[in-house]
Amino acid sequence: MARKRGHGEGTIYRRPDGRWCAQVTVGYDPETGRPKRRTVYGRTRQEVAEKMARVMAEAQQGFLADPSRETLAQFLHRWMETVQKHQVRARTYEEYAKMIRRHIAPALGHIRLDKLQPAHLQALYATKLQEKA
């Protein structure tokens, strides 16, 4: 007999189309209090279980992109206002904001967090190095 999963462990089930699906709660909306869920799909139960474990690990480490399709510019603005504003000195905060405004936002700000790839960052680095040379 299958055991019942505990709170926060997610759920795995087979869809009518034959694919396996897993859903896990990755946080809660601060305004509404509703859970934010992430869904992953796969061909086998084991594949979905591995994907779900990765999503849960990313959520615990804070690396998980917001499922609301937030762009990098939106994330950086929120990060600056909620985290950095209270952790760094005023001059450092201004320098961070200037770097984001002049360099990061124009090049990568339009990209959604769930679509952002290391290649995007490498391209930005390469461009900035060529501009400097």
CSV table of N, CA and C in Angstrom, one decimal:
chain,number,residue,atom,x,y,z
A,1,MET,N,0.8,-1.2,0.0
A,1,MET,CA,0.0,0.0,0.0
A,1,MET,C,0.9,1.2,0.0
A,2,ALA,N,0.5,2.2,-0.8
A,2,ALA,CA,1.3,3.5,-0.9
A,2,ALA,C,1.2,4.3,0.4
A,3,ARG,N,2.3,4.9,0.8
A,3,ARG,CA,2.2,5.7,2.0
A,3,ARG,C,1.8,7.1,1.6
A,4,LYS,N,1.2,7.8,2.5
A,4,LYS,CA,0.8,9.2,2.3
A,4,LYS,C,2.0,10.1,2.4
A,5,ARG,N,2.2,11.0,1.5
A,5,ARG,CA,3.3,12.0,1.6
A,5,ARG,C,3.1,13.0,2.7
A,6,GLY,N,4.2,13.4,3.3
A,6,GLY,CA,4.1,14.4,4.3
A,6,GLY,C,3.9,15.8,3.7
A,7,HIS,N,3.7,16.8,4.6
A,7,HIS,CA,3.5,18.2,4.2
A,7,HIS,C,4.7,18.7,3.5
A,8,GLY,N,4.6,19.3,2.4
A,8,GLY,CA,5.7,19.9,1.7
A,8,GLY,C,6.5,18.9,0.8
A,9,GLU,N,6.1,17.6,0.7
A,9,GLU,CA,6.9,16.6,-0.1
A,9,GLU,C,6.4,16.6,-1.5
A,10,GLY,N,5.3,17.3,-1.9
A,10,GLY,CA,4.8,17.3,-3.2
A,10,GLY,C,4.0,16.0,-3.6
A,11,THR,N,3.6,16.0,-4.8
A,11,THR,CA,2.8,14.8,-5.3
A,11,THR,C,3.2,14.4,-6.6
A,12,ILE,N,3.1,13.1,-6.9
A,12,ILE,CA,3.4,12.5,-8.2
A,12,ILE,C,2.3,11.7,-8.6
A,13,TYR,N,1.8,11.9,-9.9
A,13,TYR,CA,0.7,11.1,-10.4
A,13,TYR,C,0.8,11.0,-11.9
A,14,ARG,N,0.1,10.0,-12.5
A,14,ARG,CA,0.1,9.8,-13.9
A,14,ARG,C,-1.1,10.5,-14.5
A,15,ARG,N,-0.8,11.2,-15.6
A,15,ARG,CA,-1.9,11.9,-16.3
A,15,ARG,C,-2.7,11.0,-17.2
A,16,PRO,N,-3.9,11.4,-17.6
A,16,PRO,CA,-4.6,10.6,-18.6
A,16,PRO,C,-3.9,10.4,-19.9
A,17,ASP,N,-3.0,11.3,-20.3
A,17,ASP,CA,-2.3,11.2,-21.6
A,17,ASP,C,-1.1,10.2,-21.4
A,18,GLY,N,-0.8,9.7,-20.2
A,18,GLY,CA,0.2,8.7,-20.0
A,18,GLY,C,1.5,9.3,-19.4
A,19,ARG,N,1.6,10.7,-19.5
A,19,ARG,CA,2.8,11.3,-18.9
A,19,ARG,C,2.7,11.3,-17.4
A,20,TRP,N,3.9,11.4,-16.7
A,20,TRP,CA,3.9,11.5,-15.3
A,20,TRP,C,4.0,13.0,-15.0
A,21,CYS,N,3.5,13.4,-13.8
A,21,CYS,CA,3.4,14.7,-13.4
A,21,CYS,C,3.8,14.8,-11.9
A,22,ALA,N,4.5,15.9,-11.5
A,22,ALA,CA,4.8,16.1,-10.1
A,22,ALA,C,4.5,17.6,-9.8
A,23,GLN,N,3.9,17.8,-8.7
A,23,GLN,CA,3.7,19.2,-8.2
A,23,GLN,C,4.2,19.3,-6.8
A,24,VAL,N,4.9,20.5,-6.6
A,24,VAL,CA,5.4,20.8,-5.3
A,24,VAL,C,5.2,22.2,-5.0
A,25,THR,N,4.9,22.5,-3.8
A,25,THR,CA,4.8,23.9,-3.3
A,25,THR,C,6.1,24.5,-3.0
A,26,VAL,N,6.4,25.6,-3.7
A,26,VAL,CA,7.8,26.2,-3.5
A,26,VAL,C,7.8,27.5,-2.7
A,27,GLY,N,6.6,27.9,-2.3
A,27,GLY,CA,6.5,29.1,-1.5
A,27,GLY,C,5.1,29.6,-1.4
A,28,TYR,N,4.9,30.7,-0.8
A,28,TYR,CA,3.5,31.3,-0.7
A,28,TYR,C,3.5,32.8,-1.2
A,29,ASP,N,2.5,33.2,-1.8
A,29,ASP,CA,2.3,34.5,-2.3
A,29,ASP,C,2.2,35.4,-1.0
A,30,PRO,N,3.0,36.4,-0.8
A,30,PRO,CA,3.0,37.2,0.4
A,30,PRO,C,1.7,38.1,0.4
A,31,GLU,N,1.1,38.4,-0.7
A,31,GLU,CA,-0.1,39.2,-0.7
A,31,GLU,C,-1.4,38.4,-0.4
A,32,THR,N,-1.5,37.3,-1.1
A,32,THR,CA,-2.7,36.5,-0.9
A,32,THR,C,-2.6,35.3,0.0
A,33,GLY,N,-1.4,34.9,0.3
A,33,GLY,CA,-1.2,33.7,1.1
A,33,GLY,C,-1.4,32.4,0.4
A,34,ARG,N,-1.7,32.5,-0.9
A,34,ARG,CA,-1.9,31.2,-1.6
A,34,ARG,C,-0.5,30.6,-1.9
A,35,PRO,N,-0.6,29.2,-2.0
A,35,PRO,CA,0.7,28.5,-2.3
A,35,PRO,C,1.1,28.8,-3.8
A,36,LYS,N,2.4,28.8,-4.0
A,36,LYS,CA,3.0,28.9,-5.3
A,36,LYS,C,3.5,27.5,-5.6
A,37,ARG,N,3.0,26.9,-6.7
A,37,ARG,CA,3.3,25.5,-7.0
A,37,ARG,C,4.1,25.5,-8.3
A,38,ARG,N,5.0,24.5,-8.4
A,38,ARG,CA,5.8,24.3,-9.6
A,38,ARG,C,5.4,22.9,-10.1
A,39,THR,N,5.2,22.7,-11.3
A,39,THR,CA,4.8,21.5,-11.9
A,39,THR,C,5.9,21.0,-12.9
A,40,VAL,N,6.3,19.7,-12.9
A,40,VAL,CA,7.2,19.2,-13.8
A,40,VAL,C,6.6,17.9,-14.4
A,41,TYR,N,7.0,17.6,-15.6
A,41,TYR,CA,6.5,16.5,-16.4
A,41,TYR,C,7.6,15.6,-16.8
A,42,GLY,N,7.3,14.3,-17.1
A,42,GLY,CA,8.3,13.4,-17.6
A,42,GLY,C,7.6,12.1,-18.1
A,43,ARG,N,8.4,11.3,-18.7
A,43,ARG,CA,7.9,10.0,-19.3
A,43,ARG,C,7.8,8.9,-18.3
A,44,THR,N,8.7,9.0,-17.2
A,44,THR,CA,8.6,7.9,-16.2
A,44,THR,C,8.5,8.5,-14.8
A,45,ARG,N,8.0,7.7,-13.9
A,45,ARG,CA,7.9,8.2,-12.5
A,45,ARG,C,9.2,8.6,-11.9
A,46,GLN,N,10.2,7.8,-12.2
A,46,GLN,CA,11.6,8.1,-11.7
A,46,GLN,C,12.1,9.4,-12.2
A,47,GLU,N,11.9,9.7,-13.5
A,47,GLU,CA,12.3,10.9,-14.1
A,47,GLU,C,11.7,12.1,-13.4
A,48,VAL,N,10.4,12.0,-13.2
A,48,VAL,CA,9.6,13.1,-12.5
A,48,VAL,C,10.1,13.3,-11.1
A,49,ALA,N,10.3,12.1,-10.4
A,49,ALA,CA,10.8,12.2,-9.0
A,49,ALA,C,12.1,13.0,-8.9
A,50,GLU,N,13.0,12.7,-9.9
A,50,GLU,CA,14.3,13.4,-9.9
A,50,GLU,C,14.1,14.9,-10.1
A,51,LYS,N,13.3,15.2,-11.1
A,51,LYS,CA,13.0,16.6,-11.4
A,51,LYS,C,12.4,17.3,-10.2
A,52,MET,N,11.5,16.7,-9.5
A,52,MET,CA,10.8,17.2,-8.4
A,52,MET,C,11.9,17.5,-7.3
A,53,ALA,N,12.8,16.5,-7.1
A,53,ALA,CA,13.8,16.7,-6.0
A,53,ALA,C,14.7,17.9,-6.3
A,54,ARG,N,15.0,18.1,-7.6
A,54,ARG,CA,15.8,19.3,-8.0
A,54,ARG,C,15.1,20.6,-7.7
A,55,VAL,N,13.8,20.6,-8.1
A,55,VAL,CA,13.0,21.8,-7.9
A,55,VAL,C,12.9,22.1,-6.4
A,56,MET,N,12.7,21.1,-5.6
A,56,MET,CA,12.7,21.3,-4.1
A,56,MET,C,14.0,21.8,-3.6
A,57,ALA,N,15.1,21.2,-4.1
A,57,ALA,CA,16.4,21.7,-3.6
A,57,ALA,C,16.7,23.2,-4.0
A,58,GLU,N,16.3,23.5,-5.2
A,58,GLU,CA,16.5,24.9,-5.7
A,58,GLU,C,15.6,25.8,-4.8
A,59,ALA,N,14.4,25.4,-4.5
A,59,ALA,CA,13.5,26.3,-3.7
A,59,ALA,C,14.1,26.5,-2.3
A,60,GLN,N,14.7,25.4,-1.7
A,60,GLN,CA,15.2,25.6,-0.4
A,60,GLN,C,16.5,26.5,-0.4
A,61,GLN,N,17.2,26.5,-1.5
A,61,GLN,CA,18.4,27.3,-1.6
A,61,GLN,C,18.1,28.7,-2.1
A,62,GLY,N,16.9,28.9,-2.5
A,62,GLY,CA,16.5,30.3,-2.9
A,62,GLY,C,16.8,30.5,-4.4
A,63,PHE,N,17.1,29.5,-5.2
A,63,PHE,CA,17.5,29.7,-6.6
A,63,PHE,C,16.4,29.6,-7.5
A,64,LEU,N,15.2,29.3,-7.0
A,64,LEU,CA,14.1,29.0,-7.9
A,64,LEU,C,13.5,30.3,-8.4
A,65,ALA,N,13.3,30.4,-9.7
A,65,ALA,CA,12.7,31.6,-10.3
A,65,ALA,C,11.2,31.6,-10.0
A,66,ASP,N,10.7,32.8,-9.8
A,66,ASP,CA,9.3,33.0,-9.5
A,66,ASP,C,8.4,32.5,-10.6
A,67,PRO,N,7.4,31.6,-10.4
A,67,PRO,CA,6.6,31.1,-11.5
A,67,PRO,C,5.7,32.2,-12.1
A,68,SER,N,5.8,33.4,-11.6
A,68,SER,CA,4.9,34.4,-12.2
A,68,SER,C,5.5,35.0,-13.5
A,69,ARG,N,6.6,34.4,-14.0
A,69,ARG,CA,7.2,34.8,-15.3
A,69,ARG,C,7.9,36.2,-15.1
A,70,GLU,N,8.5,36.4,-14.0
A,70,GLU,CA,9.2,37.6,-13.7
A,70,GLU,C,10.5,37.8,-14.6
A,71,THR,N,10.7,39.0,-15.1
A,71,THR,CA,11.9,39.3,-15.9
A,71,THR,C,13.1,39.6,-15.0
A,72,LEU,N,14.3,39.5,-15.6
A,72,LEU,CA,15.5,39.8,-14.8
A,72,LEU,C,15.4,41.2,-14.3
A,73,ALA,N,15.0,42.2,-15.1
A,73,ALA,CA,14.9,43.6,-14.6
A,73,ALA,C,13.9,43.7,-13.4
A,74,GLN,N,12.8,43.1,-13.5
A,74,GLN,CA,11.8,43.1,-12.4
A,74,GLN,C,12.4,42.5,-11.1
A,75,PHE,N,13.1,41.3,-11.3
A,75,PHE,CA,13.7,40.6,-10.2
A,75,PHE,C,14.8,41.5,-9.5
A,76,LEU,N,15.7,42.1,-10.3
A,76,LEU,CA,16.7,42.9,-9.8
A,76,LEU,C,16.2,44.1,-9.1
A,77,HIS,N,15.2,44.7,-9.6
A,77,HIS,CA,14.5,45.9,-8.9
A,77,HIS,C,14.0,45.4,-7.5
A,78,ARG,N,13.3,44.3,-7.5
A,78,ARG,CA,12.7,43.8,-6.2
A,78,ARG,C,13.9,43.4,-5.3
A,79,TRP,N,14.9,42.8,-5.8
A,79,TRP,CA,16.0,42.4,-5.0
A,79,TRP,C,16.7,43.6,-4.3
A,80,MET,N,16.9,44.6,-5.1
A,80,MET,CA,17.6,45.9,-4.6
A,80,MET,C,16.7,46.5,-3.5
A,81,GLU,N,15.4,46.6,-3.7
A,81,GLU,CA,14.5,47.2,-2.8
A,81,GLU,C,14.3,46.4,-1.5
A,82,THR,N,14.2,45.1,-1.6
A,82,THR,CA,13.9,44.3,-0.4
A,82,THR,C,15.1,43.8,0.3
A,83,VAL,N,16.2,43.5,-0.4
A,83,VAL,CA,17.3,42.8,0.2
A,83,VAL,C,18.5,43.8,0.4
A,84,GLN,N,19.0,44.3,-0.7
A,84,GLN,CA,20.2,45.1,-0.7
A,84,GLN,C,20.1,46.4,0.0
A,85,LYS,N,18.9,47.0,-0.1
A,85,LYS,CA,18.7,48.4,0.5
A,85,LYS,C,19.0,48.3,2.0
A,86,HIS,N,18.8,47.2,2.7
A,86,HIS,CA,19.0,47.1,4.1
A,86,HIS,C,20.3,46.4,4.5
A,87,GLN,N,21.0,45.9,3.5
A,87,GLN,CA,22.2,45.1,3.9
A,87,GLN,C,23.5,45.8,3.5
A,88,VAL,N,23.5,46.8,2.6
A,88,VAL,CA,24.7,47.5,2.2
A,88,VAL,C,24.6,49.0,2.5
A,89,ARG,N,25.7,49.6,2.5
A,89,ARG,CA,25.7,51.1,2.7
A,89,ARG,C,25.1,51.8,1.5
A,90,ALA,N,24.7,53.1,1.7
A,90,ALA,CA,24.0,53.8,0.7
A,90,ALA,C,24.9,54.0,-0.6
A,91,ARG,N,26.2,54.2,-0.5
A,91,ARG,CA,27.0,54.4,-1.6
A,91,ARG,C,27.1,53.1,-2.4
A,92,THR,N,27.2,52.0,-1.7
A,92,THR,CA,27.3,50.7,-2.4
A,92,THR,C,25.9,50.4,-3.1
A,93,TYR,N,24.8,50.7,-2.5
A,93,TYR,CA,23.5,50.5,-3.1
A,93,TYR,C,23.4,51.4,-4.4
A,94,GLU,N,23.9,52.6,-4.3
A,94,GLU,CA,23.9,53.4,-5.5
A,94,GLU,C,24.7,52.9,-6.6
A,95,GLU,N,25.9,52.3,-6.3
A,95,GLU,CA,26.7,51.7,-7.3
A,95,GLU,C,26.1,50.5,-7.9
A,96,TYR,N,25.5,49.6,-7.1
A,96,TYR,CA,24.8,48.5,-7.6
A,96,TYR,C,23.7,48.9,-8.6
A,97,ALA,N,22.9,49.9,-8.2
A,97,ALA,CA,21.8,50.4,-9.0
A,97,ALA,C,22.3,50.9,-10.3
A,98,LYS,N,23.4,51.6,-10.3
A,98,LYS,CA,24.0,52.2,-11.5
A,98,LYS,C,24.5,51.1,-12.4
A,99,MET,N,25.1,50.0,-11.9
A,99,MET,CA,25.5,48.9,-12.7
A,99,MET,C,24.3,48.2,-13.4
A,100,ILE,N,23.3,48.0,-12.6
A,100,ILE,CA,22.1,47.4,-13.1
A,100,ILE,C,21.5,48.2,-14.2
A,101,ARG,N,21.3,49.5,-14.0
A,101,ARG,CA,20.7,50.4,-14.9
A,101,ARG,C,21.5,50.6,-16.2
A,102,ARG,N,22.8,50.7,-16.1
A,102,ARG,CA,23.7,51.0,-17.3
A,102,ARG,C,24.0,49.7,-18.0
A,103,HIS,N,24.2,48.6,-17.4
A,103,HIS,CA,24.8,47.4,-18.0
A,103,HIS,C,23.9,46.2,-18.1
A,104,ILE,N,23.3,45.8,-17.0
A,104,ILE,CA,22.5,44.6,-17.0
A,104,ILE,C,21.2,44.7,-17.6
A,105,ALA,N,20.4,45.7,-17.1
A,105,ALA,CA,19.0,45.9,-17.6
A,105,ALA,C,18.9,46.1,-19.1
A,106,PRO,N,19.7,47.0,-19.7
A,106,PRO,CA,19.6,47.1,-21.2
A,106,PRO,C,19.9,45.9,-22.0
A,107,ALA,N,20.8,45.1,-21.5
A,107,ALA,CA,21.2,43.9,-22.2
A,107,ALA,C,20.3,42.7,-21.9
A,108,LEU,N,20.0,42.4,-20.7
A,108,LEU,CA,19.3,41.2,-20.2
A,108,LEU,C,18.0,41.4,-19.5
A,109,GLY,N,17.7,42.6,-19.2
A,109,GLY,CA,16.5,42.9,-18.4
A,109,GLY,C,15.2,42.4,-18.9
A,110,HIS,N,15.1,42.2,-20.2
A,110,HIS,CA,13.8,41.7,-20.9
A,110,HIS,C,13.6,40.2,-20.8
A,111,ILE,N,14.7,39.5,-20.4
A,111,ILE,CA,14.6,38.0,-20.3
A,111,ILE,C,13.9,37.5,-19.1
A,112,ARG,N,13.0,36.6,-19.2
A,112,ARG,CA,12.3,36.0,-18.1
A,112,ARG,C,13.3,35.2,-17.3
A,113,LEU,N,13.2,35.1,-16.0
A,113,LEU,CA,14.1,34.4,-15.2
A,113,LEU,C,14.1,32.9,-15.5
A,114,ASP,N,13.0,32.3,-15.9
A,114,ASP,CA,13.0,30.9,-16.2
A,114,ASP,C,13.6,30.6,-17.5
A,115,LYS,N,13.9,31.6,-18.3
A,115,LYS,CA,14.5,31.5,-19.6
A,115,LYS,C,16.0,31.9,-19.6
A,116,LEU,N,16.4,32.5,-18.6
A,116,LEU,CA,17.8,33.0,-18.5
A,116,LEU,C,18.8,31.8,-18.4
A,117,GLN,N,19.8,31.9,-19.3
A,117,GLN,CA,20.8,30.8,-19.4
A,117,GLN,C,22.2,31.4,-19.2
A,118,PRO,N,23.1,30.5,-18.8
A,118,PRO,CA,24.5,30.9,-18.6
A,118,PRO,C,25.1,31.6,-19.9
A,119,ALA,N,24.6,31.1,-21.0
A,119,ALA,CA,25.1,31.7,-22.3
A,119,ALA,C,24.8,33.2,-22.4
A,120,HIS,N,23.6,33.6,-21.9
A,120,HIS,CA,23.3,35.0,-21.9
A,120,HIS,C,24.3,35.8,-21.1
A,121,LEU,N,24.7,35.3,-19.9
A,121,LEU,CA,25.7,36.0,-19.1
A,121,LEU,C,27.0,36.0,-19.8
A,122,GLN,N,27.4,34.9,-20.4
A,122,GLN,CA,28.7,34.8,-21.1
A,122,GLN,C,28.8,35.9,-22.2
A,123,ALA,N,27.7,36.0,-22.9
A,123,ALA,CA,27.6,37.0,-24.0
A,123,ALA,C,27.8,38.4,-23.5
A,124,LEU,N,27.1,38.7,-22.4
A,124,LEU,CA,27.2,40.0,-21.8
A,124,LEU,C,28.7,40.3,-21.4
A,125,TYR,N,29.3,39.3,-20.7
A,125,TYR,CA,30.7,39.4,-20.3
A,125,TYR,C,31.6,39.7,-21.5
A,126,ALA,N,31.4,38.9,-22.5
A,126,ALA,CA,32.2,39.1,-23.7
A,126,ALA,C,32.1,40.4,-24.4
A,127,THR,N,30.8,40.9,-24.4
A,127,THR,CA,30.6,42.2,-25.0
A,127,THR,C,31.2,43.3,-24.2
A,128,LYS,N,31.1,43.2,-22.9
A,128,LYS,CA,31.7,44.3,-22.0
A,128,LYS,C,33.2,44.2,-22.1
A,129,LEU,N,33.8,43.1,-22.2
A,129,LEU,CA,35.3,43.0,-22.3
A,129,LEU,C,35.7,43.6,-23.6
A,130,GLN,N,35.0,43.4,-24.7
A,130,GLN,CA,35.4,44.0,-26.0
A,130,GLN,C,35.2,45.5,-26.0
A,131,GLU,N,34.2,46.0,-25.3
A,131,GLU,CA,34.0,47.4,-25.2
A,131,GLU,C,35.1,48.1,-24.4
A,132,LYS,N,35.7,47.3,-23.4
A,132,LYS,CA,36.7,47.9,-22.6
A,132,LYS,C,38.1,47.9,-23.3
A,133,ALA,N,38.3,46.9,-24.2
A,133,ALA,CA,39.5,46.8,-25.0
A,133,ALA,C,39.7,47.8,-26.0
